[in-house]
Amino acid sequence: MTPWNFFQSHRSEIFYATLDHLTLVVIAMALAIAIAVPLGMLIVQHRRLRTIALGIASVFQTIPSLALFGFLIPIPFIGGIGRRTAIVALVLYAQLPILRNTYVGLSGVDPAILEAAEAMGMTTTQILLRVRLPLGLSVILAGIRTATVITIGVATIAAAIGAGGLGTFIFRGVAMVSDAVILAGAVPAALLAIFADVLLGQLERALKVV
Amino acid sequence: MNAKTAARLDFAIEFRGVTYYINDIPARPIVSGVSLTISRGETLVLLGRSGSGKTTLLKLINRMLVPSEGQVFVEGRPTTECNPIRLRRGIGYVIQEAGLFPHFTIAENIALVPTLEKWDSVRIAARVDELLRLVSLDPAEFSTRYPRELSGGQRQRVGVARALAADPPILLMDEPFGALDPVTRAELQREFSALTRRLGRTIVFVTHDIREALLLGQRIALLQAGHLVALAAPDDFLHLDQREVQAFTACLDSSDGVAS
């Protein structure tokens, strides 16, 4: 069977797997951003917390993704087989790029601008929300973009713990030793990643303040 | 109220035995034992080489820094007893390259402190127009532009307008014209000198340029390695015989010593 034939005959199955995959990624990214961006804003002011938070996020990044899925299964409440566990793992995985870029973006503002802001009588919170955040937004978004591309890839492995998505085809194809089946999962996943990368790249440029 | 306290209130700013050092290392003070009074409406220039402590002295006034020893009084109150946010909103601040917010329009930059102080929008708009005209920029042309669309000289004018926005009685200026080309700088110095005479603010102006000091200052305070070594009106300053004063006045004879 050629990849094209397989694709033709499993069109709707592939379509729904892509949708599943996308849902998994969107939920995971939404949670990851909701955690990492506020945390990044917090660690700009707190040095001790910064070392700890970036350290923990780095550790998660070094755990091989398949192993991380495996480790989570026996953990009560967040573990088990299925989508919930996969989302937890993906959120943990996406922390480092978003957290690091949020910190870099917020702390990389021209010191002269920060000095002026402080001297004009802006409070720390006002400086964070009205100066650091708008000026660091494109760097933060670059981190979100990296994390999204990584998450789309890693999410294929989530099929190993029964989370569904495009990884289903990849694992099935590996078991069947069929390139056609592997490609049915890999090609849409790659296209999703490219699409997300281009889209977020454009947003990043639009938000960049010269 | 005793005589000593009363005397304080005649001054806009007073340094009393101020020493400042970083990280609790008293052996290497940035500013050491400075006592100095600045009258209301006076333009005082802090002159000195790089690293002489002049910027540090300036930052001690609006509590960006707190003295390690001694006290700084602003309008008769020690800065350590003032709320730093309130204190700073009552003191204009201009730095080299203006430090304008690149994501704010010119109007938004100028309106910063009035906005923080929650003025109503009509009053803010009127104030922004008034200030742009004061610094010789056409409001219709510049209000909606961004700082990157302006020349260095224009940005510096906006910096001055922003500092004046909430009508602060005190203005701190840290080498505001330092990054400009000589022609633009001379232009702004002349205009600024006329402007300050008209506005009657208390101004503390930091520079390493002796010519600028002589042009703008009613008094010049010379700093060397954190010590106040001379304090005089421009005419008298030229005739002082301290070595550091002469090192600076020597620059006046050569054309190259100033344009740095």
CSV table of C-alpha atoms in Angstrom, one decimal:
chain,number,residue,atom,x,y,z
A,1,MET,CA,0.0,0.0,0.0
A,2,THR,CA,1.4,3.4,-0.9
A,3,PRO,CA,1.2,6.3,1.7
A,4,TRP,CA,-1.2,8.1,-0.6
A,5,ASN,CA,-3.6,5.1,-0.8
A,6,PHE,CA,-3.6,4.7,3.0
A,7,PHE,CA,-4.2,8.4,3.4
A,8,GLN,CA,-7.2,8.2,0.9
A,9,SER,CA,-8.8,5.3,2.6
A,10,HIS,CA,-8.3,6.6,6.2
A,11,ARG,CA,-9.1,10.2,5.5
A,12,SER,CA,-11.7,10.8,8.2
A,13,GLU,CA,-9.8,8.8,10.8
A,14,ILE,CA,-6.7,10.9,10.2
A,15,PHE,CA,-8.7,14.1,10.3
A,16,TYR,CA,-10.2,13.2,13.7
A,17,ALA,CA,-6.8,12.2,15.0
A,18,THR,CA,-5.4,15.5,13.9
A,19,LEU,CA,-8.3,17.3,15.7
A,20,ASP,CA,-7.5,15.2,18.8
A,21,HIS,CA,-3.9,16.1,18.5
A,22,LEU,CA,-4.6,19.8,18.1
A,23,THR,CA,-7.0,19.7,21.1
A,24,LEU,CA,-4.3,18.1,23.3
A,25,VAL,CA,-1.8,20.7,22.2
A,26,VAL,CA,-4.1,23.7,22.7
A,27,ILE,CA,-5.2,22.6,26.2
A,28,ALA,CA,-1.6,21.8,27.2
A,29,MET,CA,-0.3,25.1,25.8
A,30,ALA,CA,-3.1,27.2,27.4
A,31,LEU,CA,-2.3,25.6,30.8
A,32,ALA,CA,1.5,25.9,30.3
A,33,ILE,CA,1.2,29.7,29.4
A,34,ALA,CA,-1.2,30.3,32.3
A,35,ILE,CA,1.5,28.8,34.7
A,36,ALA,CA,4.8,29.9,33.1
A,37,VAL,CA,4.1,33.5,32.2
A,38,PRO,CA,2.9,34.6,35.7
A,39,LEU,CA,5.7,32.6,37.2
A,40,GLY,CA,8.1,34.4,34.9
A,41,MET,CA,6.7,37.7,36.0
A,42,LEU,CA,7.2,36.7,39.6
A,43,ILE,CA,10.8,35.6,39.2
A,44,VAL,CA,11.9,38.9,37.6
A,45,GLN,CA,11.8,40.4,41.1
A,46,HIS,CA,12.7,37.3,43.2
A,47,ARG,CA,16.2,36.0,42.7
A,48,ARG,CA,16.0,32.9,44.9
A,49,LEU,CA,12.7,31.8,43.4
A,50,ARG,CA,14.2,32.4,39.9
A,51,THR,CA,17.0,29.9,40.5
A,52,ILE,CA,14.7,27.3,41.9
A,53,ALA,CA,12.0,27.7,39.2
A,54,LEU,CA,14.4,27.7,36.2
A,55,GLY,CA,16.2,24.8,37.8
A,56,ILE,CA,13.1,22.7,38.2
A,57,ALA,CA,11.9,23.5,34.7
A,58,SER,CA,15.3,22.6,33.3
A,59,VAL,CA,15.1,19.2,35.0
A,60,PHE,CA,11.8,18.4,33.4
A,61,GLN,CA,13.2,19.3,30.1
A,62,THR,CA,16.1,16.8,30.5
A,63,ILE,CA,13.8,13.8,31.2
A,64,PRO,CA,13.2,11.8,28.0
A,65,SER,CA,9.5,12.4,27.0
A,66,LEU,CA,8.6,8.7,26.9
A,67,ALA,CA,10.0,8.3,30.4
A,68,LEU,CA,8.1,11.3,31.7
A,69,PHE,CA,4.8,9.8,30.4
A,70,GLY,CA,5.8,6.6,32.1
A,71,PHE,CA,6.7,8.2,35.4
A,72,LEU,CA,3.3,10.0,35.6
A,73,ILE,CA,1.1,7.0,35.1
A,74,PRO,CA,1.3,5.7,38.8
A,75,ILE,CA,0.8,9.2,40.3
A,76,PRO,CA,-2.6,9.6,41.8
A,77,PHE,CA,-5.0,12.3,40.5
A,78,ILE,CA,-2.7,13.5,37.7
A,79,GLY,CA,-1.6,10.0,36.5
A,80,GLY,CA,-3.2,7.0,34.9
A,81,ILE,CA,-3.8,6.1,31.3
A,82,GLY,CA,-5.2,8.7,28.9
A,83,ARG,CA,-5.4,12.3,28.0
A,84,ARG,CA,-5.1,13.9,31.4
A,85,THR,CA,-1.7,12.4,32.1
A,86,ALA,CA,-0.5,13.4,28.7
A,87,ILE,CA,-1.6,17.0,29.3
A,88,VAL,CA,0.3,17.1,32.6
A,89,ALA,CA,3.4,15.8,30.9
A,90,LEU,CA,3.1,18.3,28.0
A,91,VAL,CA,2.5,21.2,30.4
A,92,LEU,CA,5.7,20.3,32.4
A,93,TYR,CA,7.6,20.0,29.1
A,94,ALA,CA,6.5,23.4,27.8
A,95,GLN,CA,7.5,25.2,31.0
A,96,LEU,CA,11.2,25.8,30.4
A,97,PRO,CA,11.0,27.6,27.0
A,98,ILE,CA,8.1,29.8,28.1
A,99,LEU,CA,9.5,30.5,31.6
A,100,ARG,CA,13.0,31.3,30.4
A,101,ASN,CA,11.8,33.6,27.6
A,102,THR,CA,9.4,35.4,29.9
A,103,TYR,CA,12.2,36.0,32.3
A,104,VAL,CA,14.6,37.1,29.5
A,105,GLY,CA,12.0,39.3,27.8
A,106,LEU,CA,11.0,41.0,31.0
A,107,SER,CA,14.5,41.5,32.4
A,108,GLY,CA,16.1,42.4,29.0
A,109,VAL,CA,14.5,45.9,28.8
A,110,ASP,CA,16.9,48.8,28.3
A,111,PRO,CA,18.1,49.8,31.7
A,112,ALA,CA,17.8,53.5,30.8
A,113,ILE,CA,14.0,53.0,30.2
A,114,LEU,CA,13.6,51.2,33.5
A,115,GLU,CA,15.6,53.9,35.3
A,116,ALA,CA,13.4,56.6,33.7
A,117,ALA,CA,10.2,54.6,34.7
A,118,GLU,CA,11.4,54.3,38.3
A,119,ALA,CA,12.5,57.9,38.5
A,120,MET,CA,9.1,59.1,37.2
A,121,GLY,CA,7.5,57.4,40.2
A,122,MET,CA,6.1,54.2,38.7
A,123,THR,CA,5.6,51.4,41.1
A,124,THR,CA,7.2,48.0,40.6
A,125,THR,CA,3.9,46.6,39.4
A,126,GLN,CA,3.3,49.5,37.0
A,127,ILE,CA,6.7,49.0,35.6
A,128,LEU,CA,6.1,45.3,35.2
A,129,LEU,CA,2.7,45.7,33.5
A,130,ARG,CA,3.2,48.9,31.5
A,131,VAL,CA,6.8,48.8,30.6
A,132,ARG,CA,8.4,45.3,30.9
A,133,LEU,CA,5.5,43.3,29.6
A,134,PRO,CA,4.8,45.3,26.4
A,135,LEU,CA,8.5,45.6,25.6
A,136,GLY,CA,9.2,41.9,26.4
A,137,LEU,CA,6.1,40.5,24.7
A,138,SER,CA,7.8,39.5,21.4
A,139,VAL,CA,10.5,37.5,23.4
A,140,ILE,CA,7.8,35.9,25.5
A,141,LEU,CA,5.9,34.9,22.3
A,142,ALA,CA,9.1,33.5,20.9
A,143,GLY,CA,9.2,31.1,23.9
A,144,ILE,CA,5.6,30.2,23.4
A,145,ARG,CA,6.3,29.5,19.8
A,146,THR,CA,9.2,27.2,20.6
A,147,ALA,CA,7.1,25.4,23.2
A,148,THR,CA,4.2,25.0,20.8
A,149,VAL,CA,6.4,23.3,18.2
A,150,ILE,CA,8.0,21.1,20.8
A,151,THR,CA,4.6,20.2,22.2
A,152,ILE,CA,3.2,19.2,18.8
A,153,GLY,CA,6.1,16.8,18.4
A,154,VAL,CA,6.1,15.4,21.9
A,155,ALA,CA,2.3,15.0,21.8
A,156,THR,CA,2.7,12.2,19.3
A,157,ILE,CA,4.4,10.1,22.0
A,158,ALA,CA,1.4,10.7,24.2
A,159,ALA,CA,-0.4,8.0,22.2
A,160,ALA,CA,1.8,5.5,24.0
A,161,ILE,CA,-0.2,6.1,27.2
A,162,GLY,CA,-3.5,6.1,25.4
A,163,ALA,CA,-4.0,9.8,24.9
A,164,GLY,CA,-4.9,9.5,21.2
A,165,GLY,CA,-3.8,11.9,18.5
A,166,LEU,CA,-1.6,11.5,15.5
A,167,GLY,CA,0.9,9.4,17.5
A,168,THR,CA,-1.6,6.6,17.2
A,169,PHE,CA,-0.7,6.1,13.6
A,170,ILE,CA,3.0,6.4,14.3
A,171,PHE,CA,3.0,3.7,17.0
A,172,ARG,CA,0.7,1.5,14.8
A,173,GLY,CA,2.9,1.9,11.8
A,174,VAL,CA,6.0,1.0,13.8
A,175,ALA,CA,4.3,-2.1,15.1
A,176,MET,CA,3.2,-3.0,11.5
A,177,VAL,CA,6.5,-2.0,10.0
A,178,SER,CA,4.5,0.2,7.6
A,179,ASP,CA,6.0,3.5,6.4
A,180,ALA,CA,2.6,4.4,5.0
A,181,VAL,CA,0.9,4.2,8.4
A,182,ILE,CA,3.8,6.0,10.1
A,183,LEU,CA,3.6,8.8,7.5
A,184,ALA,CA,-0.2,9.1,8.0
A,185,GLY,CA,0.7,10.3,11.6
A,186,ALA,CA,4.0,12.0,11.0
A,187,VAL,CA,3.1,14.2,8.0
A,188,PRO,CA,0.1,15.9,9.6
A,189,ALA,CA,2.0,16.4,12.8
A,190,ALA,CA,4.9,18.0,10.9
A,191,LEU,CA,2.4,20.2,9.0
A,192,LEU,CA,0.8,21.3,12.2
A,193,ALA,CA,4.2,22.2,13.6
A,194,ILE,CA,5.1,24.2,10.6
A,195,PHE,CA,1.8,26.0,10.5
A,196,ALA,CA,2.0,26.9,14.2
A,197,ASP,CA,5.6,28.1,13.8
A,198,VAL,CA,4.7,30.4,10.8
A,199,LEU,CA,1.6,31.8,12.5
A,200,LEU,CA,3.2,32.5,15.8
A,201,GLY,CA,6.3,33.9,14.0
A,202,GLN,CA,4.1,36.4,12.3
A,203,LEU,CA,2.4,37.4,15.6
A,204,GLU,CA,5.8,37.7,17.2
A,205,ARG,CA,7.0,40.2,14.5
A,206,ALA,CA,3.8,42.2,14.7
A,207,LEU,CA,4.2,42.6,18.4
A,208,LYS,CA,7.9,43.6,18.3
A,209,VAL,CA,8.6,47.1,19.4
A,210,VAL,CA,11.7,48.5,17.8
B,1,MET,CA,10.4,74.9,65.7
B,2,ASN,CA,14.1,75.6,66.3
B,3,ALA,CA,16.3,77.8,64.2
B,4,LYS,CA,18.1,74.9,62.6
B,5,THR,CA,14.9,73.3,61.3
B,6,ALA,CA,13.5,76.6,60.1
B,7,ALA,CA,16.6,77.3,58.1
B,8,ARG,CA,16.2,74.0,56.3
B,9,LEU,CA,12.9,75.1,54.8
B,10,ASP,CA,14.5,77.9,52.8
B,11,PHE,CA,16.2,75.3,50.7
B,12,ALA,CA,14.6,73.1,48.1
B,13,ILE,CA,17.3,70.4,48.7
B,14,GLU,CA,19.9,69.9,51.4
B,15,PHE,CA,22.6,67.3,51.7
B,16,ARG,CA,23.8,67.0,55.2
B,17,GLY,CA,27.0,65.0,55.7
B,18,VAL,CA,25.9,62.5,53.0
B,19,THR,CA,28.1,59.4,52.4
B,20,TYR,CA,27.0,56.6,50.1
B,21,TYR,CA,28.6,53.2,49.6
B,22,ILE,CA,27.5,50.0,47.9
B,23,ASN,CA,27.1,46.6,49.6
B,24,ASP,CA,28.1,47.9,53.0
B,25,ILE,CA,31.7,48.5,52.0
B,26,PRO,CA,32.5,51.8,53.8
B,27,ALA,CA,36.1,51.7,52.7
B,28,ARG,CA,35.1,52.6,49.1
B,29,PRO,CA,32.4,55.3,49.2
B,30,ILE,CA,31.0,56.6,46.0
B,31,VAL,CA,30.0,59.8,47.7
B,32,SER,CA,31.7,60.9,50.8
B,33,GLY,CA,30.7,63.5,53.4
B,34,VAL,CA,28.9,65.9,51.1
B,35,SER,CA,27.1,68.8,52.6
B,36,LEU,CA,25.4,71.2,50.2
B,37,THR,CA,22.3,73.3,50.0
B,38,ILE,CA,20.3,74.2,46.9
B,39,SER,CA,18.0,77.2,47.0
B,40,ARG,CA,14.5,77.4,45.5
B,41,GLY,CA,14.7,78.3,41.8
B,42,GLU,CA,18.4,77.8,41.6
B,43,THR,CA,20.1,75.9,38.8
B,44,LEU,CA,23.0,74.0,40.4
B,45,VAL,CA,25.4,72.1,38.2
B,46,LEU,CA,27.2,69.0,39.5
B,47,LEU,CA,30.4,68.9,37.6
B,48,GLY,CA,33.0,66.1,37.7
B,49,ARG,CA,34.8,63.4,35.8
B,50,SER,CA,33.2,60.0,35.1
B,51,GLY,CA,32.9,58.1,38.4
B,52,SER,CA,33.2,61.2,40.5
B,53,GLY,CA,29.8,60.5,42.1
B,54,LYS,CA,27.7,63.2,40.5
B,55,THR,CA,25.0,60.8,39.2
B,56,THR,CA,24.9,59.1,42.6
B,57,LEU,CA,24.3,62.4,44.2
B,58,LEU,CA,21.4,63.1,41.9
B,59,LYS,CA,19.8,59.7,42.6
B,60,LEU,CA,20.0,60.4,46.3
B,61,ILE,CA,17.7,63.3,45.8
B,62,ASN,CA,14.7,61.3,44.5
B,63,ARG,CA,15.5,58.3,46.7
B,64,MET,CA,16.5,56.1,43.8
B,65,LEU,CA,19.4,55.6,46.3
B,66,VAL,CA,19.3,56.1,50.1
B,67,PRO,CA,22.3,57.6,51.9
B,68,SER,CA,24.5,55.2,53.9
B,69,GLU,CA,25.3,58.0,56.3
B,70,GLY,CA,23.9,61.5,56.7
B,71,GLN,CA,20.6,62.7,55.3
B,72,VAL,CA,19.1,64.4,52.2
B,73,PHE,CA,16.3,66.8,52.7
B,74,VAL,CA,13.8,67.7,50.0
B,75,GLU,CA,11.5,70.6,50.8
B,76,GLY,CA,12.6,70.3,54.4
B,77,ARG,CA,11.9,66.5,54.8
B,78,PRO,CA,14.4,63.8,54.9
B,79,THR,CA,14.0,61.6,51.8
B,80,THR,CA,14.0,58.5,54.0
B,81,GLU,CA,10.8,59.7,55.6
B,82,CYS,CA,9.1,60.3,52.2
B,83,ASN,CA,7.1,57.8,50.2
B,84,PRO,CA,9.5,57.2,47.3
B,85,ILE,CA,6.7,57.1,44.7
B,86,ARG,CA,5.1,60.4,45.9
B,87,LEU,CA,8.5,62.0,46.2
B,88,ARG,CA,9.5,61.0,42.6
B,89,ARG,CA,6.3,62.1,41.0
B,90,GLY,CA,7.0,65.6,42.4
B,91,ILE,CA,10.5,65.7,40.9
B,92,GLY,CA,11.1,65.8,37.2
B,93,TYR,CA,13.9,63.6,35.8
B,94,VAL,CA,15.7,63.7,32.5
B,95,ILE,CA,18.5,61.4,31.4
B,96,GLN,CA,20.8,61.0,28.5
B,97,GLU,CA,19.0,59.6,25.4
B,98,ALA,CA,15.9,60.7,27.2
B,99,GLY,CA,14.8,57.2,28.3
B,100,LEU,CA,11.5,57.5,26.4
B,101,PHE,CA,9.2,54.5,26.3
B,102,PRO,CA,9.5,53.1,22.7
B,103,HIS,CA,6.0,51.6,22.8
B,104,PHE,CA,4.4,54.9,23.8
B,105,THR,CA,3.6,57.8,21.4
B,106,ILE,CA,5.2,61.1,22.2
B,107,ALA,CA,1.9,62.3,23.7
B,108,GLU,CA,1.7,59.2,25.9
B,109,ASN,CA,5.3,59.6,27.0
B,110,ILE,CA,4.7,63.2,28.1
B,111,ALA,CA,1.5,62.3,29.7
B,112,LEU,CA,3.1,59.5,31.9
B,113,VAL,CA,3.0,61.2,35.3
B,114,PRO,CA,-0.3,63.0,34.8
B,115,THR,CA,-1.8,59.6,33.7
B,116,LEU,CA,-0.3,57.9,36.8
B,117,GLU,CA,-1.8,60.7,38.8
B,118,LYS,CA,-5.2,60.1,37.2
B,119,TRP,CA,-5.7,63.5,35.6
B,120,ASP,CA,-8.8,63.6,33.4
B,121,SER,CA,-8.1,63.1,29.7
B,122,VAL,CA,-9.0,66.7,28.6
B,123,ARG,CA,-6.6,68.2,31.1
B,124,ILE,CA,-3.9,65.8,30.0
B,125,ALA,CA,-4.4,66.5,26.3
B,126,ALA,CA,-4.2,70.3,27.0
B,127,ARG,CA,-1.1,69.8,29.1
B,128,VAL,CA,0.7,67.7,26.4
B,129,ASP,CA,0.0,70.4,23.7
B,130,GLU,CA,1.2,73.1,26.0
B,131,LEU,CA,4.4,71.3,26.8
B,132,LEU,CA,5.2,70.4,23.2
B,133,ARG,CA,4.9,74.0,22.3
B,134,LEU,CA,7.1,74.9,25.3
B,135,VAL,CA,9.9,72.8,23.9
B,136,SER,CA,9.3,74.1,20.4
B,137,LEU,CA,7.7,71.0,18.9
B,138,ASP,CA,4.5,71.2,16.9
B,139,PRO,CA,1.8,69.2,18.7
B,140,ALA,CA,-0.1,68.4,15.5
B,141,GLU,CA,3.0,66.9,14.0
B,142,PHE,CA,4.6,65.1,17.0
B,143,SER,CA,1.8,63.9,19.4
B,144,THR,CA,1.1,60.7,17.6
B,145,ARG,CA,4.6,59.8,16.6
B,146,TYR,CA,6.8,57.2,18.3
B,147,PRO,CA,10.2,58.1,19.8
B,148,ARG,CA,12.1,56.1,17.1
B,149,GLU,CA,10.7,58.5,14.5
B,150,LEU,CA,12.4,61.5,16.1
B,151,SER,CA,15.9,62.8,15.9
B,152,GLY,CA,18.1,62.7,19.1
B,153,GLY,CA,17.5,66.4,19.7
B,154,GLN,CA,13.8,66.1,19.3
B,155,ARG,CA,13.7,63.1,21.7
B,156,GLN,CA,15.6,65.1,24.3
B,157,ARG,CA,13.1,67.9,24.0
B,158,VAL,CA,10.3,65.4,24.6
B,159,GLY,CA,12.3,64.1,27.6
B,160,VAL,CA,12.3,67.6,29.1
B,161,ALA,CA,8.6,68.0,28.3
B,162,ARG,CA,7.9,64.7,30.0
B,163,ALA,CA,9.8,65.7,33.1
B,164,LEU,CA,7.9,69.0,33.4
B,165,ALA,CA,4.4,67.3,32.8
B,166,ALA,CA,3.1,67.4,36.4
B,167,ASP,CA,4.6,70.8,37.1
B,168,PRO,CA,7.3,69.5,39.5
B,169,PRO,CA,9.1,72.3,41.5
B,170,ILE,CA,12.4,70.3,41.2
B,171,LEU,CA,14.0,69.0,38.0
B,172,LEU,CA,16.9,66.5,38.0
B,173,MET,CA,18.9,66.3,34.8
B,174,ASP,CA,21.6,63.7,34.2
B,175,GLU,CA,23.8,64.7,31.2
B,176,PRO,CA,20.6,65.4,29.2
B,177,PHE,CA,22.5,66.8,26.2
B,178,GLY,CA,25.5,64.4,26.4
B,179,ALA,CA,24.6,62.2,23.4
B,180,LEU,CA,23.8,65.0,21.0
B,181,ASP,CA,25.9,66.3,18.2
B,182,PRO,CA,27.7,69.6,19.1
B,183,VAL,CA,25.4,71.9,17.0
B,184,THR,CA,22.1,70.4,18.3
B,185,ARG,CA,23.6,70.4,21.8
B,186,ALA,CA,24.5,74.1,21.6
B,187,GLU,CA,21.0,74.9,20.3
B,188,LEU,CA,19.3,73.0,23.1
B,189,GLN,CA,21.6,74.5,25.8
B,190,ARG,CA,20.7,78.0,24.7
B,191,GLU,CA,16.9,77.2,24.6
B,192,PHE,CA,17.0,75.4,27.9
B,193,SER,CA,18.9,78.2,29.6
B,194,ALA,CA,16.2,80.6,28.5
B,195,LEU,CA,13.5,78.2,29.5
B,196,THR,CA,14.8,77.6,33.0
B,197,ARG,CA,15.0,81.3,33.6
B,198,ARG,CA,11.4,81.6,32.6
B,199,LEU,CA,10.1,78.7,34.6
B,200,GLY,CA,12.0,79.3,37.9
B,201,ARG,CA,12.4,75.7,38.9
B,202,THR,CA,15.0,74.3,41.1
B,203,ILE,CA,17.3,72.4,38.8
B,204,VAL,CA,20.1,70.0,39.6
B,205,PHE,CA,22.1,69.4,36.4
B,206,VAL,CA,24.8,66.8,36.0
B,207,THR,CA,27.5,67.2,33.4
B,208,HIS,CA,31.2,66.6,32.7
B,209,ASP,CA,31.3,69.5,30.3
B,210,ILE,CA,32.8,72.6,31.9
B,211,ARG,CA,31.3,74.9,29.1
B,212,GLU,CA,27.8,73.5,29.7
B,213,ALA,CA,28.3,74.1,33.5
B,214,LEU,CA,29.4,77.7,33.0
B,215,LEU,CA,26.5,78.3,30.6
B,216,LEU,CA,23.7,76.8,32.6
B,217,GLY,CA,24.7,76.9,36.3
B,218,GLN,CA,24.0,79.6,38.7
B,219,ARG,CA,26.4,77.7,40.9
B,220,ILE,CA,28.8,74.9,40.1
B,221,ALA,CA,29.6,72.1,42.5
B,222,LEU,CA,32.7,70.2,41.5
B,223,LEU,CA,33.0,66.6,42.6
B,224,GLN,CA,36.2,64.6,42.7
B,225,ALA,CA,36.2,60.9,43.8
B,226,GLY,CA,33.0,61.4,45.8
B,227,HIS,CA,34.1,64.6,47.6
B,228,LEU,CA,32.7,68.1,47.0
B,229,VAL,CA,35.9,70.0,46.2
B,230,ALA,CA,34.6,73.3,45.0
B,231,LEU,CA,31.3,75.2,45.0
B,232,ALA,CA,31.1,78.6,43.3
B,233,ALA,CA,29.2,80.8,40.9
B,234,PRO,CA,30.6,80.5,37.3
B,235,ASP,CA,32.6,83.8,37.4
B,236,ASP,CA,34.3,82.9,40.7
B,237,PHE,CA,34.7,79.2,39.7
B,238,LEU,CA,37.1,80.2,36.9
B,239,HIS,CA,39.4,81.8,39.4
B,240,LEU,CA,39.6,79.1,42.0
B,241,ASP,CA,43.0,77.6,42.4
B,242,GLN,CA,42.3,73.9,43.2
B,243,ARG,CA,44.0,71.5,41.0
B,244,GLU,CA,40.8,69.7,39.9
B,245,VAL,CA,39.2,73.1,39.0
B,246,GLN,CA,42.1,73.9,36.9
B,247,ALA,CA,42.0,70.5,35.2
B,248,PHE,CA,38.5,71.5,34.1
B,249,THR,CA,39.2,75.1,33.2
B,250,ALA,CA,42.1,73.9,31.1
B,251,CYS,CA,39.6,72.3,28.8
B,252,LEU,CA,38.3,75.7,27.9
B,253,ASP,CA,41.5,76.6,26.2
B,254,SER,CA,41.6,73.6,23.9
B,255,SER,CA,38.7,73.0,21.5
B,256,ASP,CA,38.9,69.2,21.7
B,257,GLY,CA,38.6,68.7,25.5
B,258,VAL,CA,34.9,69.5,25.5
B,259,ALA,CA,33.2,67.8,22.7
B,260,SER,CA,33.6,64.4,24.2
